[in-house]
XYZ file of C-alpha atoms in Angstrom:
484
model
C -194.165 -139.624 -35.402
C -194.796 -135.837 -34.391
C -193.309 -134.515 -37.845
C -196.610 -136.842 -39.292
C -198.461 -135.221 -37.283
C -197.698 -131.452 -38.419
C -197.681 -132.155 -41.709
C -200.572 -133.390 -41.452
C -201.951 -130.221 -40.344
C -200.386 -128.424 -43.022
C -201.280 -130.838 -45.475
C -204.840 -130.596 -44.772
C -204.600 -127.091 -45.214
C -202.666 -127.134 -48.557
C -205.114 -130.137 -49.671
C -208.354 -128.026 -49.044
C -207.272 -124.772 -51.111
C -205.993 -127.095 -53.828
C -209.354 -129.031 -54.218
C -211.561 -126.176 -53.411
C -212.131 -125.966 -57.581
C -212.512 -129.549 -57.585
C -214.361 -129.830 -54.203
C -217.037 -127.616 -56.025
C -217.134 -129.132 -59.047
C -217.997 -132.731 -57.549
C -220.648 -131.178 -54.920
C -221.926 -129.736 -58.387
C -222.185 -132.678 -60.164
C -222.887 -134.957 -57.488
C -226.904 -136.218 -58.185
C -226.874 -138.944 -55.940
C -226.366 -138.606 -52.137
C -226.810 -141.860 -49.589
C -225.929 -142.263 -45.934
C -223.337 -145.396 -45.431
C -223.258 -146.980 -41.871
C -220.861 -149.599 -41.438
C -218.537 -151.398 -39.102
C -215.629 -153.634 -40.957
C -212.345 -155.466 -40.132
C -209.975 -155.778 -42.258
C -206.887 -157.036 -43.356
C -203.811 -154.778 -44.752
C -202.258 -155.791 -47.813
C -199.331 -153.960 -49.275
C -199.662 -150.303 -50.141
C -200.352 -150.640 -54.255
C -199.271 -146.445 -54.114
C -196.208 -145.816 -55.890
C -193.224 -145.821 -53.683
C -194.898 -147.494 -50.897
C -193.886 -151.059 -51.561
C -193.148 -152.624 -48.512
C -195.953 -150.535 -46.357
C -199.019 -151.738 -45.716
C -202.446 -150.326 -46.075
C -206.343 -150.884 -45.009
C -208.620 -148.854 -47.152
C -211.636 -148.183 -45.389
C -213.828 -146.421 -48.629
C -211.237 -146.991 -51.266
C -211.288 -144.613 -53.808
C -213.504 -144.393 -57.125
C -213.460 -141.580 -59.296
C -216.099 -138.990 -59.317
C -217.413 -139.527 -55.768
C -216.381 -138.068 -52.502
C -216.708 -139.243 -48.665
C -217.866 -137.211 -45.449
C -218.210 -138.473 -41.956
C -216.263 -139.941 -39.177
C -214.371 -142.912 -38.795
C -213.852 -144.997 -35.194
C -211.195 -147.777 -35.521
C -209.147 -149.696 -33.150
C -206.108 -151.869 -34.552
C -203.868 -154.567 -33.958
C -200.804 -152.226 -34.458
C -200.258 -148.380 -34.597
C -201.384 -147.033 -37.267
C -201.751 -144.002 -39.462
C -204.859 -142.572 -40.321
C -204.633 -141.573 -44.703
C -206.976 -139.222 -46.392
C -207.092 -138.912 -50.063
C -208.260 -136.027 -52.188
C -208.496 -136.371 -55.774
C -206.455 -133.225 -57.649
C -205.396 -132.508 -61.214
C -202.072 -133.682 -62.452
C -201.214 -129.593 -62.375
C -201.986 -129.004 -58.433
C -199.749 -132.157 -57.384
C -196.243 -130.012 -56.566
C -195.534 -129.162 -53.822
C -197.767 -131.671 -51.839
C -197.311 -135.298 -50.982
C -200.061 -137.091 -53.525
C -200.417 -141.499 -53.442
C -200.773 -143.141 -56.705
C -200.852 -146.054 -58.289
C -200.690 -145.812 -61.987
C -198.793 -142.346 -61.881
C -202.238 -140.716 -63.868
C -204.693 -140.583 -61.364
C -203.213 -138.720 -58.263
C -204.670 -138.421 -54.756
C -203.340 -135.932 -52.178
C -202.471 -137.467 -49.215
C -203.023 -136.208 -45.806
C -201.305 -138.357 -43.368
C -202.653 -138.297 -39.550
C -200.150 -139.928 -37.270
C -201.333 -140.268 -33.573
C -199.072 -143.238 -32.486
C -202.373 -145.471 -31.659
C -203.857 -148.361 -32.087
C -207.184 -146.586 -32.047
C -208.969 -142.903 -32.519
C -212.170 -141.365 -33.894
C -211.701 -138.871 -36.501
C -213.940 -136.647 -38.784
C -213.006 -136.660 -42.275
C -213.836 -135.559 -45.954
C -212.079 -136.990 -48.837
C -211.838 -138.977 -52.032
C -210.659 -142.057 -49.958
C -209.996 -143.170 -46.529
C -207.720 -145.524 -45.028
C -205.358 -146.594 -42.020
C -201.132 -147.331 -43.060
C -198.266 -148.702 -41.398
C -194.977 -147.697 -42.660
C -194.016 -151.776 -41.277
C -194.032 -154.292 -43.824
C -196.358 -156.863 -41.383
C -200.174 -156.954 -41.716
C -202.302 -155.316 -39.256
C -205.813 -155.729 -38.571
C -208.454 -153.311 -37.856
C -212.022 -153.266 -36.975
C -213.308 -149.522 -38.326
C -217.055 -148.079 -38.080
C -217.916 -145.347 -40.318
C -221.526 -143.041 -40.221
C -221.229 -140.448 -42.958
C -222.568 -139.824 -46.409
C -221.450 -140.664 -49.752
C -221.679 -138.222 -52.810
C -221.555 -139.287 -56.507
C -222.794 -138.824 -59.977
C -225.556 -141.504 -60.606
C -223.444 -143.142 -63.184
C -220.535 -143.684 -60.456
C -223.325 -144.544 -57.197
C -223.580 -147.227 -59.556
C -219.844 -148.505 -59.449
C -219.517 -147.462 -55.855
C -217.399 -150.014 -53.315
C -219.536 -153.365 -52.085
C -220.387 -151.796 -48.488
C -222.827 -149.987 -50.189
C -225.953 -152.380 -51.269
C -228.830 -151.344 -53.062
C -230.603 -154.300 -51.933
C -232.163 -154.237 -47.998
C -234.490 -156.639 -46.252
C -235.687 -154.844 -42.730
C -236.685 -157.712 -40.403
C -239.145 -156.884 -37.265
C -237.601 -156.060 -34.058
C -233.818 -156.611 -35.172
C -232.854 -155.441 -31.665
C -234.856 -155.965 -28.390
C -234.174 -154.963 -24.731
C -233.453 -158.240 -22.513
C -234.055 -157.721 -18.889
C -232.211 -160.424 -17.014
C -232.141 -161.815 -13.365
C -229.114 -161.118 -11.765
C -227.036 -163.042 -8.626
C -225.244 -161.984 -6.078
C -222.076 -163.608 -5.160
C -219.168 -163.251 -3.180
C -215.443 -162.789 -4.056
C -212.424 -162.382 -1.598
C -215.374 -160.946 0.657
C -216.697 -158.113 -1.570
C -220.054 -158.796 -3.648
C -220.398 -159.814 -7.291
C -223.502 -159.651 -9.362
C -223.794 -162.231 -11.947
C -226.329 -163.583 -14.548
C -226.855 -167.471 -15.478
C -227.469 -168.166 -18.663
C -226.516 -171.841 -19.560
C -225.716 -175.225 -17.880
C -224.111 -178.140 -19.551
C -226.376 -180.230 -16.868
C -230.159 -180.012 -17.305
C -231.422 -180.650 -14.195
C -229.592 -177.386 -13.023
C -230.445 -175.512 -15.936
C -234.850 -176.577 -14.783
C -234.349 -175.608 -11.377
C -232.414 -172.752 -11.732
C -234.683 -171.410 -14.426
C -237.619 -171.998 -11.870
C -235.775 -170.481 -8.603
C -235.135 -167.697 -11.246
C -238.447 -167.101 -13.559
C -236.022 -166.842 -16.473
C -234.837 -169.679 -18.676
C -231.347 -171.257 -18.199
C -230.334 -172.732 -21.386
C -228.899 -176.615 -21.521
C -225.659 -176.574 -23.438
C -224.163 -180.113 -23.202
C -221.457 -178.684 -25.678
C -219.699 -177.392 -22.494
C -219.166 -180.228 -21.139
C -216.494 -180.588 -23.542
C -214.235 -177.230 -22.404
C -210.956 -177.933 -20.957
C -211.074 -177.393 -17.242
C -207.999 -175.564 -16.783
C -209.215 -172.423 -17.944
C -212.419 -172.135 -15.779
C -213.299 -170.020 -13.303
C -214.376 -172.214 -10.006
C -218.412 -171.498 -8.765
C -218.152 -173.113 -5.034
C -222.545 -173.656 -4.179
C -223.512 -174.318 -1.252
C -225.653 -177.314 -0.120
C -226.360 -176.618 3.002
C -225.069 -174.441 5.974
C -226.691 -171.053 6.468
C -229.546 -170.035 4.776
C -229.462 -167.182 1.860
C -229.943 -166.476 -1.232
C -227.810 -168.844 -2.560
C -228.705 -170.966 -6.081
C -229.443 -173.681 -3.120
C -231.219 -171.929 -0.594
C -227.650 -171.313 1.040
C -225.023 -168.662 1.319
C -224.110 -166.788 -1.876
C -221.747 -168.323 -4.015
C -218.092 -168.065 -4.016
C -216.108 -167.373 -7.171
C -212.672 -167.922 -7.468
C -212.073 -164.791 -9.877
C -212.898 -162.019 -11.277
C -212.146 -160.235 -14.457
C -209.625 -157.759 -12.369
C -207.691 -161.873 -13.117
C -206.271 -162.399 -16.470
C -207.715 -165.857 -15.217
C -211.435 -164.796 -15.355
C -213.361 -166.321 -17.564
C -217.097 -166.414 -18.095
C -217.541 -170.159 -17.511
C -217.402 -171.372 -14.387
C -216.945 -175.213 -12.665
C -219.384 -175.917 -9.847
C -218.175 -176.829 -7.170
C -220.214 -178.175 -4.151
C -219.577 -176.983 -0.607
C -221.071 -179.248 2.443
C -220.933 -178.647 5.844
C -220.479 -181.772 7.871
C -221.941 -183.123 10.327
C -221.582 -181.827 13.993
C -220.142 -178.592 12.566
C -221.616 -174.792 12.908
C -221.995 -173.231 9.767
C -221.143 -170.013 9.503
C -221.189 -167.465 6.233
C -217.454 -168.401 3.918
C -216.598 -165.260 1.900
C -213.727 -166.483 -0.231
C -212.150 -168.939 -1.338
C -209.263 -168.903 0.962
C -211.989 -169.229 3.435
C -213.131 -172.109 2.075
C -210.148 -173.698 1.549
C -209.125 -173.525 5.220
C -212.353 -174.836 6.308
C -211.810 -177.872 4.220
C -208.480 -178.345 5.431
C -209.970 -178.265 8.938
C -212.408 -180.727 8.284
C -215.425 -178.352 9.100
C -216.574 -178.889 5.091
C -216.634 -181.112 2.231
C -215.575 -180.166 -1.417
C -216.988 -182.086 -4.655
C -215.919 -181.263 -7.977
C -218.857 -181.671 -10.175
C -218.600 -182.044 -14.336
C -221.185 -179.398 -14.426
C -220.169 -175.899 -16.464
C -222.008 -173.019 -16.462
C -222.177 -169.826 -18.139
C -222.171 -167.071 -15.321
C -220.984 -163.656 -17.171
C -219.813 -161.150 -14.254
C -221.676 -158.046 -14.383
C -220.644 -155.727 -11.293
C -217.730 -156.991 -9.523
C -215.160 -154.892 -6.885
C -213.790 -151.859 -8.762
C -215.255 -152.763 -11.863
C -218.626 -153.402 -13.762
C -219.129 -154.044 -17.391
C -219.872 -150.914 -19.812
C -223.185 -149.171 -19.783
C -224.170 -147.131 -23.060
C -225.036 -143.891 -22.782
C -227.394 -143.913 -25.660
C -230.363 -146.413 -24.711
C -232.150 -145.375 -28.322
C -232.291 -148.810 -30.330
C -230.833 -148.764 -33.709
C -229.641 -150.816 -36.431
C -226.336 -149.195 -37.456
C -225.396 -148.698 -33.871
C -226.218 -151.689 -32.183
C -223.072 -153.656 -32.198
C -220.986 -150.275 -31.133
C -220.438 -149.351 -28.054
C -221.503 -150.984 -24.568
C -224.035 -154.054 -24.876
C -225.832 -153.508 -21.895
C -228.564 -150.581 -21.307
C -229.020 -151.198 -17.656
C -227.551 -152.311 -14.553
C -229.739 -152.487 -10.867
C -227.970 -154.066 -8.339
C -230.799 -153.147 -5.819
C -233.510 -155.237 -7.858
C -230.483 -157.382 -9.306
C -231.437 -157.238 -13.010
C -229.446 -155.970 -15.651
C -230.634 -155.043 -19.185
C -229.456 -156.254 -22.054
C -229.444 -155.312 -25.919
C -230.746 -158.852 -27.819
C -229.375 -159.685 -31.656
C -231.661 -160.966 -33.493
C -230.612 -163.775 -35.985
C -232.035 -166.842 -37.772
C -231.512 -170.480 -35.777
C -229.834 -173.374 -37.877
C -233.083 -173.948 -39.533
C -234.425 -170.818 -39.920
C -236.032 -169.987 -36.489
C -235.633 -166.494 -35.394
C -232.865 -166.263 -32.226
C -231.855 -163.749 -30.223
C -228.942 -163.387 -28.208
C -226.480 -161.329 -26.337
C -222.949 -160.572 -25.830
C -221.083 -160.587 -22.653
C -217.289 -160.275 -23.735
C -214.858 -161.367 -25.910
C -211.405 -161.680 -27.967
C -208.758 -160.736 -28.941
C -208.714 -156.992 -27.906
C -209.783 -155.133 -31.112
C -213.654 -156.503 -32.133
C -214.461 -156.459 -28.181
C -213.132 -152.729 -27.825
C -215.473 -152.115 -30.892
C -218.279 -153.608 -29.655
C -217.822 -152.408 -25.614
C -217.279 -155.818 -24.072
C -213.918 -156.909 -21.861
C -211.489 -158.534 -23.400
C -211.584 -162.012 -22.334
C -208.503 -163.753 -23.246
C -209.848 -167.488 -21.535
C -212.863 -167.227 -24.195
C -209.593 -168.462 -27.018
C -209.144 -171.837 -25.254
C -213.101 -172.549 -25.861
C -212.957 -173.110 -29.661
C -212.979 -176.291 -29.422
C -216.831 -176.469 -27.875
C -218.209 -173.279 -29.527
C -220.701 -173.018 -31.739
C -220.467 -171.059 -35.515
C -222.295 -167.771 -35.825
C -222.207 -166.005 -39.687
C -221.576 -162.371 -40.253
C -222.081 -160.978 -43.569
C -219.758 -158.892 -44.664
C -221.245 -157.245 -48.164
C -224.341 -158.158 -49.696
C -228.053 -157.459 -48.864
C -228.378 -154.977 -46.458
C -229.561 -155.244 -42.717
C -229.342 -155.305 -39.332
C -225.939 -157.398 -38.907
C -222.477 -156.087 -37.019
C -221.352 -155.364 -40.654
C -224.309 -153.619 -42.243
C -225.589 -156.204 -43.836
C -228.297 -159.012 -43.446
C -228.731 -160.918 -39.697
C -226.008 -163.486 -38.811
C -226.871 -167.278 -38.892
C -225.999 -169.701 -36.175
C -225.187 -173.267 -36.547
C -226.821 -174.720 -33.657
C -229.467 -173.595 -30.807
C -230.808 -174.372 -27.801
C -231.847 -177.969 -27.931
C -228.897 -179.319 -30.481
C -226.678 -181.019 -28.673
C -224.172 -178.649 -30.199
C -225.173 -175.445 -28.467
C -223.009 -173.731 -26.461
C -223.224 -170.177 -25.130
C -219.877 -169.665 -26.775
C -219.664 -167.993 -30.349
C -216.720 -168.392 -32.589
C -217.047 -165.937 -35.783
C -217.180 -166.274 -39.395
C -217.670 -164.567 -41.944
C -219.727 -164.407 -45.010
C -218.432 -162.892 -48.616
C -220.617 -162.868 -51.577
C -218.259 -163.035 -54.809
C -220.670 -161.060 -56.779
C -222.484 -158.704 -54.654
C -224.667 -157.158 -56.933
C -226.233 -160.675 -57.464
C -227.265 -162.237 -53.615
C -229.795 -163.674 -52.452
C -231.368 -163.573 -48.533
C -230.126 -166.633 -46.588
C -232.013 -167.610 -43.329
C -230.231 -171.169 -42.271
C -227.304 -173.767 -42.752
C -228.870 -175.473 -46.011
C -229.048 -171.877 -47.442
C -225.557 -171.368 -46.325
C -224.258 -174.907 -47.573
C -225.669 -174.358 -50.833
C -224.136 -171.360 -51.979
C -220.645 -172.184 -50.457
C -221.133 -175.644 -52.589
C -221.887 -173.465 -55.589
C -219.316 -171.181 -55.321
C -221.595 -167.781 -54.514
C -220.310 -167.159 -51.357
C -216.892 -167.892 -49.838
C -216.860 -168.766 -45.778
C -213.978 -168.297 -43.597
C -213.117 -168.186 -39.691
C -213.221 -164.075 -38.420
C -209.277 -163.719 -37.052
C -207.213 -160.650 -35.691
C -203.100 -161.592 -35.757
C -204.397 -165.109 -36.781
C -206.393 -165.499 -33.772
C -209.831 -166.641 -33.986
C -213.197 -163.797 -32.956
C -214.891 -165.713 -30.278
C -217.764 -164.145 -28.194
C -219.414 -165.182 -24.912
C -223.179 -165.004 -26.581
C -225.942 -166.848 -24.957
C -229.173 -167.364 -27.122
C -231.833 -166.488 -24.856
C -235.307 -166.922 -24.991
C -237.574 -165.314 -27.492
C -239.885 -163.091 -25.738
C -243.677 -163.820 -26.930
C -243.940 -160.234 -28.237
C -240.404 -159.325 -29.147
């Protein structure tokens, strides 16, 4: 609401010449200073401030006394939210301000930012940050944070479990993948697409040779349920292009302009008969009337494949702007560094990770669901991908714990199956990883390492889910470069 909004403003103003004593006292005092880098969803739970019992809040850097937050904050939520800053004051600067607290001894000013939105960006500085709905439901948000953290050594010590003193930096955590793109054709206008898997191996061997890059066999694709498919229609024969078959260019029967698209796609064969002329079908409609005439023959294979949609009309996937590699920034913002639709390659950023037995994998991300973690990490918002679950493949995030290279901040994400299990699949649905006592964790690299602590009670496991909807990505392993 506006009136948030303003006294916000005025709140912020009131809150800094109140805490300017105490503002100086903890810059003072405060020995220890460390950078924090972190991306996070979370669940709200009900607001534990006094007076706020049937509100609901997600506390981003919850508060601990004697240390003090500055940075900026980038979230995107399930609901609208309000943005909450907290500033630790005496008990004798509290009137006249509105101040959160839970015991009724320690008391926070509170700045309250309302924009209306299920996202922002915001620079802050404060004992405590967090996002608040005044509705008694649970939201969920996915925040990234890049500031600095100030405390006495004493406190650094007792400070909130994003914060790790443990690291383990593995080589090449990120890597540029330059990939071979198609061209295609959709109600007449062009498409540029990549291939990355085939549930049938004999396509996936001669597409990787027509190709010089390596189409992955997933036979766990065979298992997706048709209906929510795009439709690929390859041509056998007819006139000759650049087609996957020495033909035309495909046909697709969406885009993601469709809230039909989806990244997997049924093949299709198109013949010409016999006697006939061939001549260049742009669309499906095209197609469909040539069949009807007689002039072609349609079979409906069993074969999936993955064929992400790069460029299509009036639309293309993100490109960052930054093309530095780095750890913390990786998995926000766009996933792909380059796109040349006159060479037809696009770029890439690779995740590294550790294979079901331990083998280093890396692998991208085309798009995903539900709305929130894709906005965070720059990919479309697929809403096909949540039909899939039921032939993805499980890919760990850590959420606290040794730090690293993963979406979270943490250590690299395991995956439960690769290329060659005949559970791959391109698709990813997300878990994640908690360690109960994060000052005591160990580095895991594969699923025994994974089974054993669940089994002994270290770690707890659980499905990744916005609005009780499961995170599942479109994110091919591809192949490991000799020299990563």
């Amino acid at each position: 609401m506006n009136r948030y909004l303003i006294l916000g403003i005025i709140v912020v103003i009131i809150g800094i010449i109140f805490s300017i004593p105490l503002l100086s006292d903890q810059l003072a005092n405060a020995r220890t200073i460390k950078k924090i880098q972190f991306t996070q969803t979370i669940t709200s739970t009900q607001d534990p401030g006094q007076g706020h019992g049937n509100e609901q809040l997600a506390l981003v850097l919850p508060p601990n006394y004697g240390t003090l937050y500055d940075g900026s904050l980038t979230y995107t939520s399930s609901e609208p939210v309000q943005v909450v800053i907290l500033h630790q004051i005496n008990n004798s600067d509290s009137k006249g301000q509105p101040t959160w607290t839970v015991d009724g001894n320690t008391i926070y000013a509170e700045t309250v930012i309302d924009s209306n939105s299920n996202g922002g960006s915001i620079h802050f500085t404060g004992s405590a940050i967090g996002l608040h709905s005044l509705n008694s439901s649970q939201f969920t948000v996915t925040a990234s944070v890049d500031g600095w953290i100030r405390s006495t050594t004493q406190m650094m010590q007792q400070a909130p479990q994003i914060i790790s003193e443990s690291s383990f930096k593995i080589p090449n955590p990120e890597i540029f993948a330059k990939i071979p793109m198609h061209k295609a054709l959709y109600n007449g206008d062009p498409i540029y697409y990549i291939i990355t898997d085939s549930s049938n191996s004999n396509d996936a061997s001669q597409i990787s040779n027509n190709q010089d890059w390596k189409v992955q066999p997933a036979p766990l694709l065979s298992k997706v349920p048709q209906e929510g498919l795009n439709k690929l229609y390859i041509f056998t024969n007819g006139v000759s292009g650049n087609g996957t078959k020495g033909f035309q260019d495909e046909v697709f029967s969406n885009s993601p302009q469709d809230n039909q698209y989806s990244p997997l796609s049924l093949v299709v064969q198109v013949s010409w008969n016999m006697d006939e002329t061939p001549v260049v079908l742009k669309s499906v409609k095209d197609i469909l009337d040539a069949n009807m005439s007689s002039k072609i023959s349609l079979k409906s294979t069993n074969t999936i494949m993955n064929t992400p949609q790069i460029v299509w009309p009036n639309g293309q996937v993100n490109v960052r702007d930054d093309k530095t590699l780095s750890d913390q920034t990786s998995y926000v913002g766009s996933q792909v560094i380059n796109i040349d639709t006159t060479n037809k390659f696009v770029t890439f950023l690779a995740h590294r990770g550790w294979g079901p037995d331990g083998k280093t994998v890396y692998y991208i991300a085309t798009s995903g669901t539900p709305e929130g973690p894709a906005k965070m990490m720059g990919l479309m918002n697929t809403p096909s991908l949540s039909t899939f679950s039921s032939a993805a493949r499980d890919l760990y995030h850590f959420t606290n714990g040794i730090k690293g290279a993963g979406p979270f901040g943490f250590q690299e994400g395991i995956t439960n199956a690769q290329p060659g299990d005949s559970s791959y699949s391109p698709i990813c649905k997300i878990s994640t990883i908690t360690w109960i006592d994060p000052q005591s964790t160990t580095l895991l690299e594969n699923m025994d390492d994974i089974n054993s602590a669940e089994s002994s009670n270290t770690i707890t496991v659980k499905p990744a889910t916005v609005s009780n909807n499961n995170y599942l990505i479109d994110c091919p392993i591809i192949e490991t470069p000799n020299n990563p």
